[in-house]
């Protein structure tokens, strides 16, 4: 469709913006910022520090007047391109200084073309593909006037109970860092391009460690863990040029992150030299009162601005209190100038003064064919094959009858996943639709359950009838989109409702049973995996879920995804992550004695003393990095260029990978390292590199990784160090398997 925005409005906005910049008289960006700040009143400066959500003012004219008066620096969730253009026109033409607005909106994994949830995208282990996806999201959103998104989320988490694991890239800091940088580049693109959209590194910092996986909860993270794990993706985003950071909801070691001078000033500003803008999360400044860190909104404003939060989202602690805090000498106006400078710098780098809304002339890009094709490909790459007994998959396209069953087989809204504000379920192509288009009347569809939490057995009979009259059963299990995402933590992470009971009944038919799981988190599906002949984990794949899963199930492509997070056997095994510490009494599978196998009256000392659960054992359900394909890959010939590395040198580690099966497929080759002895105990393995390769049957490729001393650096509680000593190295298909060798750092 075409938007009815007159070209002269665009030209007037551009001319006015350029004139305001030129009136500063300076030729440099920093000079222009200083001169503009010098022309502003204190109230106008404080106004730049306020982001207001739509609906704050009673009517549109009141909002426009606030913009004219310089009381608003950004608006949030204002939708409609004509409306956005009018508000921007008011800011540029009718306010004293002609400062454009930041137009904020959550565009997390797509605007109208919805891509897999970020956890699914991370399963592709292909940051370049995620960059393309986020570029498309920015192109679509910017055509609606949105110029700022609150993504990517780069919180590392070890807890699948946490609903926001869906927005994360999993448990590993290295993998998350690669995706964080790629997504930032995708959203922001070329700053000179009208489709550039400011990204936001969130949630800074440690939010993914919320106790018990409950959102907004307390976090305790020792400084070594903070620096070695949780800060690394944010540093990667900063180095990628992210324009904004968001302070989080959580308190970190007793200090709320929206008032934390250690993280916001010492690390972000002083150590990293970040000159961008920091925005609070929604109401997180005022929430310091609930935390018990501030007595009232006045003290909350003082704490936050001194800590380094430049803009307040939604709440009004700043606009209500900063003037009096300055007049009474509690806060310096110089500090306010620094905050405003950071805000103006982000707006200038984004080009809002000179190209505010010319991109809104057309929205033909929405749901473009090329965008849908990219979403289909990204969804394919995100899906992980967990089991394929007796080569049950792929399904033959000549199958006579296929039963398609399950609550997620035809759930157009749920397949989009969490945090989808602008995606439309009417745009979704579901698995039922896509498979039906391929098989026609050879598909027997019966949902069995109406939705994932359904506990009624009324649909079982029809589902079993469909299964018995078919050659194979395709069951779409999982959880609805509302069961993951913000504020949607779960204490039990099994399949909800009575899906397992229906799967058990279907298993009794004796037909091949293929399980496709659509979910926003790694679920505890051990029992279901035992019953199924094949399992494909599809996450919430987005708009093109149906075509993508059909591509894989019928063998047009081989699954290539790998898990970015460990799958636990049950919630009681949390946290379980691959780069855990060894402990003083590490256990092996040989040490495990199952709880029901312990004889009665067994003496206390007879079982040994090792670190394990009596009911879960020593291993997870599935390890980090795991994933199968329709072929088999053989790893051989591990070679190190040297067994010794100096502090100013490097070594190359390589291995040969051969496709010894019958399908062309991609393999994600992974490099892991273990520092055997350190001044701080080190993880048993750490991901240090990966490479995605495509091999036809019989092909062999040598995959090489370079290891440098800086790759072995860690924070030991006092400083970042590279310590000499013995190291182990692996090249393998996941974190549990691989070719092994050793080297020494001199």
CSV table of C-alpha atoms in Angstrom, one decimal, residues 122-448:
chain,number,residue,atom,x,y,z
A,122,UNK,CA,20.6,-18.6,17.9
A,123,UNK,CA,20.0,-22.3,17.1
A,124,UNK,CA,21.0,-21.5,13.6
A,125,UNK,CA,24.5,-20.7,14.8
A,126,UNK,CA,24.6,-18.3,11.9
A,127,UNK,CA,24.9,-14.7,13.1
A,128,UNK,CA,24.9,-13.5,9.5
A,129,UNK,CA,21.4,-14.9,9.0
A,130,UNK,CA,20.2,-13.1,12.1
A,131,UNK,CA,21.7,-9.9,10.8
A,132,UNK,CA,19.6,-10.3,7.6
A,133,UNK,CA,16.5,-11.0,9.6
A,134,UNK,CA,16.9,-7.9,11.8
A,135,UNK,CA,17.7,-5.7,8.7
A,136,UNK,CA,14.3,-6.8,7.3
A,137,UNK,CA,12.6,-6.0,10.6
A,138,UNK,CA,14.2,-2.5,10.5
A,139,UNK,CA,13.1,-1.9,6.9
A,140,UNK,CA,9.5,-2.8,7.7
A,141,UNK,CA,9.4,-0.9,11.0
A,142,UNK,CA,11.1,2.2,9.7
A,143,UNK,CA,8.5,2.4,6.9
A,144,UNK,CA,6.0,3.0,9.7
A,145,UNK,CA,8.1,5.8,11.3
A,146,UNK,CA,9.7,3.7,14.0
A,147,UNK,CA,13.4,4.7,14.5
A,148,UNK,CA,14.3,2.9,17.7
A,149,UNK,CA,13.8,-0.7,18.9
A,150,UNK,CA,14.5,-2.2,22.3
A,151,UNK,CA,16.4,-5.1,21.0
A,152,UNK,CA,18.5,-7.2,20.9
A,153,UNK,CA,18.2,-8.8,24.3
A,154,UNK,CA,21.6,-10.2,25.2
A,155,UNK,CA,21.0,-11.6,28.7
A,156,UNK,CA,22.8,-14.9,29.3
A,157,UNK,CA,20.6,-17.3,31.2
A,158,UNK,CA,20.9,-20.8,32.7
A,159,UNK,CA,17.3,-21.0,33.7
A,160,UNK,CA,14.6,-22.3,31.2
A,161,UNK,CA,11.9,-21.5,33.8
A,162,UNK,CA,12.6,-17.8,33.0
A,163,UNK,CA,10.1,-16.7,30.3
A,164,UNK,CA,12.5,-14.3,28.7
A,165,UNK,CA,14.8,-17.1,27.7
A,166,UNK,CA,12.8,-17.0,24.5
A,167,UNK,CA,14.2,-13.5,23.8
A,168,UNK,CA,17.8,-14.6,24.6
A,169,UNK,CA,20.4,-16.4,22.6
A,170,UNK,CA,20.9,-19.0,25.2
A,171,UNK,CA,23.4,-19.9,27.9
A,172,UNK,CA,26.8,-19.2,26.3
A,173,UNK,CA,28.5,-15.8,26.4
A,174,UNK,CA,30.6,-16.3,23.2
A,175,UNK,CA,27.6,-17.4,21.1
A,176,UNK,CA,25.4,-14.7,22.5
A,177,UNK,CA,28.2,-12.1,21.8
A,178,UNK,CA,28.3,-13.1,18.1
A,179,UNK,CA,24.6,-12.8,17.7
A,180,UNK,CA,24.4,-9.5,19.7
A,181,UNK,CA,26.9,-7.8,17.4
A,182,UNK,CA,25.1,-9.2,14.3
A,183,UNK,CA,21.7,-8.1,15.4
A,184,UNK,CA,22.9,-4.6,16.2
A,185,UNK,CA,24.4,-4.3,12.8
A,186,UNK,CA,21.2,-5.6,11.2
A,187,UNK,CA,18.9,-3.2,13.0
A,188,UNK,CA,21.1,-0.1,12.5
A,189,UNK,CA,22.4,-0.9,9.0
A,190,UNK,CA,23.9,2.1,7.3
A,191,UNK,CA,23.2,5.2,9.4
A,192,UNK,CA,22.9,7.2,6.2
A,193,UNK,CA,20.1,5.0,5.0
A,194,UNK,CA,16.5,6.0,5.8
A,195,UNK,CA,15.8,2.5,7.1
A,196,UNK,CA,18.4,2.7,9.9
A,197,UNK,CA,16.9,2.0,13.2
A,198,UNK,CA,18.6,2.5,16.6
A,199,UNK,CA,19.2,-0.8,18.4
A,200,UNK,CA,19.3,-1.1,22.2
A,201,UNK,CA,21.5,-3.4,24.2
A,202,UNK,CA,19.3,-4.8,26.9
A,203,UNK,CA,19.0,-5.6,29.7
A,204,UNK,CA,22.1,-4.1,31.3
A,205,UNK,CA,23.0,-6.2,33.2
A,206,UNK,CA,22.6,-9.6,34.8
A,207,UNK,CA,18.8,-9.8,34.3
A,208,UNK,CA,19.0,-13.4,33.0
A,209,UNK,CA,20.2,-14.6,36.4
A,210,UNK,CA,16.9,-13.7,38.2
A,211,UNK,CA,16.4,-16.0,41.2
A,212,UNK,CA,14.2,-19.1,40.5
A,213,UNK,CA,13.6,-17.8,36.9
A,214,UNK,CA,11.0,-15.3,38.2
A,215,UNK,CA,10.9,-12.1,36.2
A,216,UNK,CA,12.1,-8.9,37.8
A,217,UNK,CA,13.7,-10.9,40.6
A,218,UNK,CA,16.9,-10.4,42.6
A,219,UNK,CA,20.3,-11.3,41.1
A,220,UNK,CA,23.5,-12.0,42.9
A,221,UNK,CA,26.5,-12.2,40.5
A,222,UNK,CA,30.1,-12.1,41.8
A,223,UNK,CA,32.3,-9.7,39.8
A,224,UNK,CA,34.3,-12.5,38.1
A,225,UNK,CA,31.1,-14.1,36.8
A,226,UNK,CA,29.7,-10.8,35.8
A,227,UNK,CA,32.8,-9.9,33.8
A,228,UNK,CA,33.5,-13.4,32.4
A,229,UNK,CA,30.0,-14.1,31.3
A,230,UNK,CA,27.3,-11.5,31.5
A,231,UNK,CA,29.1,-8.4,30.4
A,232,UNK,CA,30.7,-10.0,27.4
A,233,UNK,CA,27.7,-9.7,25.0
A,234,UNK,CA,27.2,-6.1,26.0
A,235,UNK,CA,30.8,-5.3,25.2
A,236,UNK,CA,30.4,-7.0,21.8
A,237,UNK,CA,27.3,-4.8,21.2
A,238,UNK,CA,29.2,-1.7,22.2
A,239,UNK,CA,32.0,-2.6,19.8
A,240,UNK,CA,29.5,-3.1,17.1
A,241,UNK,CA,28.3,0.5,17.5
A,242,UNK,CA,25.0,0.1,19.3
A,243,UNK,CA,23.5,3.5,19.8
A,244,UNK,CA,21.6,2.9,23.1
A,245,UNK,CA,21.8,0.7,26.2
A,246,UNK,CA,18.9,-0.1,28.5
A,247,UNK,CA,19.3,-0.5,32.3
A,248,UNK,CA,17.4,-3.5,33.6
A,249,UNK,CA,14.7,-4.1,36.2
A,250,UNK,CA,16.7,-6.3,38.5
A,251,UNK,CA,18.8,-5.3,41.5
A,252,UNK,CA,22.4,-6.6,41.1
A,253,UNK,CA,24.1,-7.6,44.3
A,254,UNK,CA,21.7,-5.3,46.2
A,255,UNK,CA,21.9,-2.3,43.9
A,256,UNK,CA,19.2,-1.8,41.3
A,257,UNK,CA,20.7,-1.7,37.8
A,258,UNK,CA,19.0,1.6,37.0
A,259,UNK,CA,20.9,3.1,39.8
A,260,UNK,CA,24.1,1.2,39.6
A,261,UNK,CA,27.1,3.5,39.3
A,262,UNK,CA,29.5,0.5,39.1
A,263,UNK,CA,28.0,-0.9,35.9
A,264,UNK,CA,26.7,2.3,34.3
A,265,UNK,CA,29.6,4.6,35.1
A,266,UNK,CA,32.7,2.7,36.0
A,267,UNK,CA,32.3,-0.1,33.4
A,268,UNK,CA,30.2,1.3,30.6
A,269,UNK,CA,31.5,4.9,30.6
A,270,UNK,CA,35.0,4.9,32.2
A,271,UNK,CA,36.3,1.4,31.1
A,272,UNK,CA,34.5,1.0,27.8
A,273,UNK,CA,34.4,4.7,26.8
A,274,UNK,CA,30.8,4.3,25.6
A,275,UNK,CA,29.4,7.7,24.4
A,276,UNK,CA,25.9,6.5,23.5
A,277,UNK,CA,22.7,6.9,25.4
A,278,UNK,CA,21.2,4.9,28.3
A,279,UNK,CA,17.5,4.5,28.8
A,280,UNK,CA,15.8,3.0,31.7
A,281,UNK,CA,13.5,0.0,31.3
A,282,UNK,CA,9.8,0.7,31.7
A,283,UNK,CA,9.3,2.4,35.1
A,284,UNK,CA,12.6,0.9,36.5
A,285,UNK,CA,13.7,4.2,38.0
A,286,UNK,CA,10.5,4.6,40.0
A,287,UNK,CA,10.6,0.9,40.9
A,288,UNK,CA,13.8,1.5,43.0
A,289,UNK,CA,11.2,2.6,45.6
A,290,UNK,CA,9.8,-0.9,45.6
A,291,UNK,CA,13.3,-2.4,45.8
A,292,UNK,CA,13.8,-0.4,49.0
A,293,UNK,CA,16.7,1.5,47.4
A,294,UNK,CA,15.0,4.9,47.2
A,295,UNK,CA,12.5,6.5,49.6
A,296,UNK,CA,10.5,8.3,46.9
A,297,UNK,CA,10.5,9.5,43.3
A,298,UNK,CA,12.8,12.4,44.1
A,299,UNK,CA,15.5,10.2,45.6
A,300,UNK,CA,15.0,7.7,42.7
A,301,UNK,CA,15.6,10.5,40.2
A,302,UNK,CA,18.8,11.6,42.0
A,303,UNK,CA,20.2,8.0,42.2
A,304,UNK,CA,19.4,7.2,38.5
A,305,UNK,CA,20.8,10.4,37.0
A,306,UNK,CA,24.0,10.2,39.1
A,307,UNK,CA,24.4,6.6,38.1
A,308,UNK,CA,24.2,7.5,34.4
A,309,UNK,CA,20.6,6.8,33.1
A,310,UNK,CA,20.1,9.5,30.4
A,311,UNK,CA,16.4,9.0,29.6
A,312,UNK,CA,13.5,7.8,31.7
A,313,UNK,CA,11.1,5.4,30.1
A,314,UNK,CA,7.4,5.8,31.0
A,315,UNK,CA,7.7,7.0,34.6
A,316,UNK,CA,8.2,10.7,35.6
A,317,UNK,CA,10.8,10.8,38.3
A,318,UNK,CA,13.0,13.1,36.2
A,319,UNK,CA,10.5,15.7,35.0
A,320,UNK,CA,9.0,16.0,38.4
A,321,UNK,CA,12.2,16.3,40.4
A,322,UNK,CA,15.4,17.2,38.5
A,323,UNK,CA,14.8,20.9,38.5
A,324,UNK,CA,14.4,21.2,42.3
A,325,UNK,CA,17.4,18.8,42.7
A,326,UNK,CA,19.5,21.1,40.6
A,327,UNK,CA,18.3,24.3,42.3
A,328,UNK,CA,19.1,22.9,45.7
A,329,UNK,CA,22.6,21.8,44.6
A,330,UNK,CA,21.9,18.1,44.9
A,331,UNK,CA,22.5,17.4,41.2
A,332,UNK,CA,24.7,19.5,39.0
A,333,UNK,CA,23.4,21.0,35.7
A,334,UNK,CA,26.6,19.8,34.1
A,335,UNK,CA,25.4,16.2,34.8
A,336,UNK,CA,22.2,17.0,33.0
A,337,UNK,CA,24.1,18.4,30.1
A,338,UNK,CA,26.0,15.2,29.8
A,339,UNK,CA,22.8,13.2,29.7
A,340,UNK,CA,21.3,15.5,27.1
A,341,UNK,CA,24.5,15.3,25.1
A,342,UNK,CA,24.3,11.5,25.0
A,343,UNK,CA,20.7,11.7,23.8
A,344,UNK,CA,21.4,14.3,21.1
A,345,UNK,CA,24.4,12.3,20.0
A,346,UNK,CA,22.3,9.2,19.4
A,347,UNK,CA,19.7,11.3,17.4
A,348,UNK,CA,22.5,12.9,15.3
A,349,UNK,CA,24.2,9.6,14.6
A,350,UNK,CA,20.9,8.1,13.5
A,351,UNK,CA,20.5,11.1,11.2
A,352,UNK,CA,17.2,12.3,12.6
A,353,UNK,CA,18.0,16.0,12.1
A,354,UNK,CA,18.6,15.6,8.4
A,355,UNK,CA,16.5,12.7,7.3
A,356,UNK,CA,13.7,12.3,9.8
A,357,UNK,CA,10.8,10.7,7.9
A,358,UNK,CA,11.4,10.6,4.2
A,359,UNK,CA,11.4,6.8,4.6
A,360,UNK,CA,7.6,6.9,5.3
A,361,UNK,CA,6.6,7.7,1.7
A,362,UNK,CA,6.0,4.0,1.0
A,363,UNK,CA,5.4,0.8,3.0
A,364,UNK,CA,5.6,-1.6,0.0
A,365,UNK,CA,8.3,-3.6,1.9
A,366,UNK,CA,5.8,-4.9,4.5
A,367,UNK,CA,5.5,-8.7,4.0
A,368,UNK,CA,7.5,-8.5,0.8
A,369,UNK,CA,8.0,-11.8,-1.0
A,370,UNK,CA,11.8,-11.6,-0.3
A,371,UNK,CA,11.1,-11.0,3.4
A,372,UNK,CA,8.9,-14.1,3.6
A,373,UNK,CA,11.5,-16.1,1.8
A,374,UNK,CA,14.1,-15.0,4.3
A,375,UNK,CA,11.8,-15.8,7.2
A,376,UNK,CA,11.2,-19.3,5.8
A,377,UNK,CA,14.9,-19.9,5.5
A,378,UNK,CA,15.7,-18.5,8.9
A,379,UNK,CA,13.0,-20.8,10.4
A,380,UNK,CA,14.5,-23.8,8.7
A,381,UNK,CA,17.9,-23.0,10.0
A,382,UNK,CA,16.6,-22.5,13.6
A,383,UNK,CA,15.0,-26.0,13.9
A,384,UNK,CA,17.0,-28.7,15.7
A,385,UNK,CA,16.7,-32.4,15.0
A,386,UNK,CA,16.9,-34.2,18.4
A,387,UNK,CA,16.1,-37.8,17.4
A,388,UNK,CA,15.7,-39.8,14.2
A,389,UNK,CA,15.4,-43.5,15.1
A,390,UNK,CA,15.8,-45.8,12.1
A,391,UNK,CA,15.8,-42.8,9.7
A,392,UNK,CA,12.1,-42.1,10.3
A,393,UNK,CA,12.6,-38.7,8.8
A,394,UNK,CA,12.4,-37.4,6.1
A,395,UNK,CA,8.8,-38.4,5.3
A,396,UNK,CA,8.3,-39.7,1.8
A,397,UNK,CA,6.3,-37.3,-0.3
A,398,UNK,CA,4.5,-40.3,-1.8
A,399,UNK,CA,3.2,-41.4,1.7
A,400,UNK,CA,-0.4,-42.6,1.3
A,401,UNK,CA,-1.8,-41.2,4.5
A,402,UNK,CA,-0.2,-38.9,7.1
A,403,UNK,CA,-2.0,-38.0,10.4
A,404,UNK,CA,-1.3,-34.4,11.5
A,405,UNK,CA,-2.3,-34.0,15.1
A,406,UNK,CA,-1.6,-31.7,18.0
A,407,UNK,CA,-2.5,-28.3,19.4
A,408,UNK,CA,0.3,-26.5,17.6
A,409,UNK,CA,-0.4,-27.9,14.1
A,410,UNK,CA,-2.7,-25.0,13.3
A,411,UNK,CA,-2.1,-22.2,15.8
A,412,UNK,CA,-1.3,-19.2,13.7
A,413,UNK,CA,-0.9,-16.8,16.7
A,414,UNK,CA,1.2,-19.1,18.8
A,415,UNK,CA,3.7,-20.0,16.1
A,416,UNK,CA,4.7,-16.3,16.1
A,417,UNK,CA,6.0,-16.5,19.6
A,418,UNK,CA,6.4,-13.9,22.3
A,419,UNK,CA,6.8,-10.1,22.0
A,420,UNK,CA,5.0,-9.7,18.7
A,421,UNK,CA,3.3,-6.3,18.8
A,422,UNK,CA,2.7,-5.8,15.1
A,423,UNK,CA,2.7,-9.3,13.7
A,424,UNK,CA,-0.7,-10.5,12.4
A,425,UNK,CA,-1.8,-14.2,12.8
A,426,UNK,CA,-3.6,-13.8,9.5
A,427,UNK,CA,-0.2,-13.6,7.8
A,428,UNK,CA,0.9,-16.9,9.3
A,429,UNK,CA,1.1,-20.1,7.3
A,430,UNK,CA,0.7,-23.0,9.7
A,431,UNK,CA,2.0,-26.5,9.4
A,432,UNK,CA,-1.5,-27.8,8.8
A,433,UNK,CA,-1.9,-25.4,5.8
A,434,UNK,CA,1.5,-26.1,4.3
A,435,UNK,CA,1.3,-29.9,4.7
A,436,UNK,CA,-2.2,-29.8,3.4
A,437,UNK,CA,-1.1,-28.0,0.3
A,438,UNK,CA,1.5,-30.7,-0.3
A,439,UNK,CA,-0.5,-33.8,0.5
A,440,UNK,CA,-4.1,-32.7,-0.2
A,441,UNK,CA,-6.6,-35.4,0.9
A,442,UNK,CA,-3.7,-37.7,1.9
A,443,UNK,CA,-3.5,-35.6,5.1
A,444,UNK,CA,-5.7,-36.7,8.0
A,445,UNK,CA,-5.9,-33.7,10.4
A,446,UNK,CA,-7.3,-33.9,13.9
A,447,UNK,CA,-6.0,-31.5,16.6
A,448,UNK,CA,-6.8,-33.9,19.5
